[in-house]
mmCIF file of C-alpha atoms in Angstrom:
data_model
loop_
_atom_site.group_PDB
_atom_site.id
_atom_site.type_symbol
_atom_site.label_atom_id
_atom_site.label_comp_id
_atom_site.label_asym_id
_atom_site.label_seq_id
_atom_site.Cartn_x
_atom_site.Cartn_y
_atom_site.Cartn_z
ATOM 1 C CA MET A 1 17.611 -43.479 -5.153
ATOM 2 C CA LYS A 2 20.275 -40.812 -5.993
ATOM 3 C CA LYS A 3 18.214 -39.090 -8.618
ATOM 4 C CA ILE A 4 15.020 -38.936 -6.225
ATOM 5 C CA LEU A 5 17.389 -37.438 -3.351
ATOM 6 C CA PHE A 6 19.095 -34.947 -5.943
ATOM 7 C CA THR A 7 15.665 -33.955 -7.261
ATOM 8 C CA LEU A 8 14.343 -33.487 -3.490
ATOM 9 C CA PHE A 9 17.506 -31.447 -2.887
ATOM 10 C CA ILE A 10 16.819 -29.226 -5.956
ATOM 11 C CA ILE A 11 13.213 -28.549 -4.954
ATOM 12 C CA TYR A 12 14.435 -28.015 -1.256
ATOM 13 C CA SER A 13 16.901 -25.313 -2.689
ATOM 14 C CA PHE A 14 14.281 -23.745 -4.992
ATOM 15 C CA GLY A 15 12.009 -23.435 -1.968
ATOM 16 C CA LEU A 16 14.661 -21.916 0.236
ATOM 17 C CA ASN A 17 15.381 -19.236 -2.230
ATOM 18 C CA ALA A 18 11.763 -18.426 -2.900
ATOM 19 C CA GLN A 19 11.299 -17.932 0.838
ATOM 20 C CA ARG A 20 14.480 -15.705 1.023
ATOM 21 C CA THR A 21 13.320 -12.031 1.416
ATOM 22 C CA ASP A 22 15.983 -10.641 3.590
ATOM 23 C CA TYR A 23 17.972 -9.170 0.673
ATOM 24 C CA ASP A 24 20.157 -5.997 1.259
ATOM 25 C CA TRP A 25 18.081 -3.967 -0.969
ATOM 26 C CA LYS A 26 20.336 -0.862 -0.280
ATOM 27 C CA LYS A 27 23.383 -2.503 -1.837
ATOM 28 C CA MET A 28 21.613 -3.739 -4.832
ATOM 29 C CA ASP A 29 21.509 -1.993 -8.192
ATOM 30 C CA PRO A 30 17.854 -1.168 -9.486
ATOM 31 C CA LYS A 31 18.290 -3.904 -11.904
ATOM 32 C CA GLN A 32 18.723 -6.483 -9.452
ATOM 33 C CA ARG A 33 15.926 -5.202 -7.388
ATOM 34 C CA LYS A 34 13.659 -5.264 -10.129
ATOM 35 C CA GLU A 35 14.414 -8.918 -11.084
ATOM 36 C CA ILE A 36 14.054 -10.291 -7.497
ATOM 37 C CA ILE A 37 10.595 -8.355 -7.187
ATOM 38 C CA ASN A 38 9.526 -9.575 -10.657
ATOM 39 C CA ASN A 39 10.255 -13.242 -9.431
ATOM 40 C CA LEU A 40 8.012 -12.998 -6.300
ATOM 41 C CA SER A 41 4.660 -14.170 -6.277
ATOM 42 C CA PRO A 42 1.837 -11.497 -6.030
ATOM 43 C CA GLU A 43 1.413 -12.336 -2.419
ATOM 44 C CA GLU A 44 4.920 -12.165 -1.676
ATOM 45 C CA ARG A 45 5.229 -8.724 -3.533
ATOM 46 C CA LYS A 46 2.303 -7.500 -1.635
ATOM 47 C CA ASN A 47 3.937 -8.486 1.611
ATOM 48 C CA LEU A 48 7.252 -6.909 0.840
ATOM 49 C CA LEU A 49 5.671 -3.855 -0.290
ATOM 50 C CA MET A 50 3.622 -3.512 3.110
ATOM 51 C CA LYS A 51 7.071 -4.363 4.876
ATOM 52 C CA PHE A 52 8.716 -1.380 3.048
ATOM 53 C CA ARG A 53 5.946 1.065 3.386
ATOM 54 C CA ASN A 54 5.746 0.291 7.321
ATOM 55 C CA ASN A 55 9.302 0.572 7.702
ATOM 56 C CA MET A 56 9.387 3.912 5.999
ATOM 57 C CA VAL A 57 6.582 5.213 8.094
ATOM 58 C CA MET A 58 8.095 3.908 11.439
ATOM 59 C CA ASP A 59 11.293 5.359 10.464
ATOM 60 C CA ASN A 60 9.625 8.752 9.245
ATOM 61 C CA LEU A 61 7.713 9.107 12.313
ATOM 62 C CA ASP A 62 10.637 7.733 14.743
ATOM 63 C CA ILE A 63 7.913 5.478 16.468
ATOM 64 C CA ASP A 64 9.443 4.217 19.857
ATOM 65 C CA PRO A 65 10.279 0.674 19.722
ATOM 66 C CA SER A 66 7.973 -0.622 22.313
ATOM 67 C CA ASP A 67 4.964 0.978 20.393
ATOM 68 C CA LYS A 68 5.765 -0.057 16.955
ATOM 69 C CA GLU A 69 3.821 -3.380 16.781
ATOM 70 C CA GLU A 70 0.689 -1.767 18.203
ATOM 71 C CA PHE A 71 1.178 1.150 16.022
ATOM 72 C CA THR A 72 1.770 -1.051 12.997
ATOM 73 C CA ASP A 73 -1.242 -3.161 13.641
ATOM 74 C CA ILE A 74 -3.407 0.271 13.969
ATOM 75 C CA TYR A 75 -2.056 1.465 10.703
ATOM 76 C CA ASN A 76 -2.244 -1.567 8.633
ATOM 77 C CA GLU A 77 -6.065 -2.028 9.997
ATOM 78 C CA TYR A 78 -6.494 1.668 8.761
ATOM 79 C CA LEU A 79 -5.039 1.270 5.417
ATOM 80 C CA GLU A 80 -7.199 -2.076 4.990
ATOM 81 C CA SER A 81 -10.262 -0.155 5.928
ATOM 82 C CA GLN A 82 -9.693 2.880 3.592
ATOM 83 C CA LYS A 83 -9.196 0.465 0.881
ATOM 84 C CA GLN A 84 -12.413 -1.150 1.608
ATOM 85 C CA ILE A 85 -14.239 2.099 1.505
ATOM 86 C CA LYS A 86 -12.470 3.111 -1.570
ATOM 87 C CA SER A 87 -13.783 -0.165 -3.272
ATOM 88 C CA GLN A 88 -17.257 0.942 -2.879
ATOM 89 C CA PHE A 89 -16.568 3.620 -5.749
ATOM 90 C CA ASN A 90 -16.024 2.663 -9.171
ATOM 91 C CA SER A 91 -14.078 5.422 -10.946
ATOM 92 C CA ASP A 92 -13.673 3.651 -14.030
ATOM 93 C CA PHE A 93 -16.348 5.402 -16.026
ATOM 94 C CA SER A 94 -16.469 8.299 -18.509
ATOM 95 C CA PRO A 95 -18.449 11.117 -17.376
ATOM 96 C CA GLU A 96 -19.354 12.276 -20.813
ATOM 97 C CA ASN A 97 -21.304 9.086 -21.380
ATOM 98 C CA LEU A 98 -23.493 9.170 -18.398
ATOM 99 C CA SER A 99 -27.186 10.599 -18.510
ATOM 100 C CA ASP A 100 -27.710 13.570 -16.118
ATOM 101 C CA GLU A 101 -29.274 11.254 -13.522
ATOM 102 C CA GLU A 102 -26.605 8.689 -13.712
ATOM 103 C CA ALA A 103 -24.142 11.616 -13.373
ATOM 104 C CA LYS A 104 -26.004 13.132 -10.270
ATOM 105 C CA ALA A 105 -26.148 9.537 -8.564
ATOM 106 C CA LYS A 106 -22.182 9.026 -9.433
ATOM 107 C CA LEU A 107 -21.591 12.449 -7.940
ATOM 108 C CA GLN A 108 -23.572 11.777 -4.789
ATOM 109 C CA GLN A 109 -22.024 8.467 -4.516
ATOM 110 C CA SER A 110 -18.662 10.063 -4.587
ATOM 111 C CA PHE A 111 -19.535 12.467 -1.836
ATOM 112 C CA GLU A 112 -20.910 9.872 0.323
ATOM 113 C CA VAL A 113 -17.564 7.534 -0.047
ATOM 114 C CA GLY A 114 -15.652 10.691 0.394
ATOM 115 C CA GLN A 115 -17.431 11.432 3.678
ATOM 116 C CA LYS A 116 -16.901 7.600 4.801
ATOM 117 C CA LEU A 117 -13.227 7.851 3.934
ATOM 118 C CA LEU A 118 -12.856 11.432 6.239
ATOM 119 C CA ASP A 119 -14.961 9.672 9.111
ATOM 120 C CA ASN A 120 -12.506 6.592 8.899
ATOM 121 C CA ARG A 121 -9.591 8.857 8.940
ATOM 122 C CA LYS A 122 -10.845 10.560 12.131
ATOM 123 C CA LYS A 123 -11.624 7.184 13.872
ATOM 124 C CA TYR A 124 -8.181 6.068 13.323
ATOM 125 C CA ALA A 125 -6.541 9.014 14.035
ATOM 126 C CA ASP A 126 -8.056 8.754 17.733
ATOM 127 C CA LYS A 127 -7.003 5.218 18.002
ATOM 128 C CA MET A 128 -3.436 6.114 16.896
ATOM 129 C CA GLN A 129 -3.295 9.026 19.308
ATOM 130 C CA LYS A 130 -3.463 6.326 22.134
ATOM 131 C CA VAL A 131 -0.045 4.997 20.914
ATOM 132 C CA ILE A 132 1.612 7.958 19.376
ATOM 133 C CA PRO A 133 1.272 11.866 20.029
ATOM 134 C CA CYS A 134 -1.169 13.771 17.820
ATOM 135 C CA GLN A 135 1.864 15.522 16.013
ATOM 136 C CA LYS A 136 3.178 12.301 14.769
ATOM 137 C CA VAL A 137 -0.548 11.321 13.476
ATOM 138 C CA LEU A 138 -0.574 14.625 11.775
ATOM 139 C CA LYS A 139 3.028 13.933 10.287
ATOM 140 C CA LEU A 140 1.548 10.622 9.111
ATOM 141 C CA PHE A 141 -1.391 11.913 7.202
ATOM 142 C CA GLN A 142 1.074 14.542 5.674
ATOM 143 C CA SER A 143 3.482 12.005 4.480
ATOM 144 C CA GLU A 144 0.441 9.958 3.200
ATOM 145 C CA GLY A 145 -0.577 12.847 1.134
ATOM 146 C CA MET A 146 3.069 13.186 -0.237
ATOM 147 C CA MET A 147 3.264 9.530 -0.983
ATOM 148 C CA ARG A 148 -0.067 9.503 -2.966
ATOM 149 C CA ASP A 149 1.037 12.495 -4.959
ATOM 150 C CA LYS A 150 4.417 10.942 -5.757
ATOM 151 C CA MET A 151 2.576 7.596 -6.836
ATOM 152 C CA ASN A 152 0.321 9.785 -9.027
ATOM 153 C CA GLU A 153 3.235 11.413 -10.809
ATOM 154 C CA ARG A 154 4.688 7.913 -11.528
ATOM 155 C CA LYS A 155 1.282 6.430 -12.745
ATOM 156 C CA PRO A 156 0.857 6.382 -16.372
ATOM 157 C CA HIS A 157 -2.259 8.081 -17.390
ATOM 158 C CA GLY A 158 -4.527 6.252 -19.798
ATOM 159 C CA ASN A 159 -7.236 7.542 -22.271
ATOM 160 C CA ASN A 160 -4.673 9.931 -24.154
ATOM 161 C CA GLY A 161 -4.238 11.891 -21.090
ATOM 162 C CA SER A 162 -7.781 12.415 -20.520
ATOM 163 C CA ASN A 163 -7.418 11.368 -16.678
ATOM 164 C CA ASN A 164 -5.265 14.183 -15.258
ATOM 165 C CA ALA A 165 -3.121 13.840 -12.186
ATOM 166 C CA SER A 166 -4.984 16.570 -10.368
ATOM 167 C CA ARG A 167 -8.029 14.313 -10.277
ATOM 168 C CA GLN A 168 -9.005 13.489 -6.774
ATOM 169 C CA ASN A 169 -10.286 10.131 -6.004
ATOM 170 C CA PRO A 170 -12.905 9.941 -3.106
#
């Protein structure tokens, strides 16, 4: 009986530890943060990243506390919508290996996806302006570009450098 109770206690302890995501990230050294993040499941990692991103955006835009929840919902919906549109374009190809017809079709597809992204951005800018002023929406899109640029700087570029950092995804 003691062994069963002990085993249940151990399992319960691991469960509690796995659920703990209220770490004081600012006081941790980078090695500790990396270890904790590496021990998270992919879903927990995704949720943590979304939480960090949302907190950073809220702080950067100085969103009124009464509007945070509504804005966060719209912002997450916007990001998910952009992600869905981007998934329509497979950028994992080598242009040199395409025939003229395939290249023309791929180019046209990139224009269409780019237009969908722009249209979606306009749609969500209108939605966001119902919650926050247009200056903050503009600041959001500006910071979004800066974050994307920073992420591209950190990404390792495969194919022996054939993918350059200035390449624009639709």
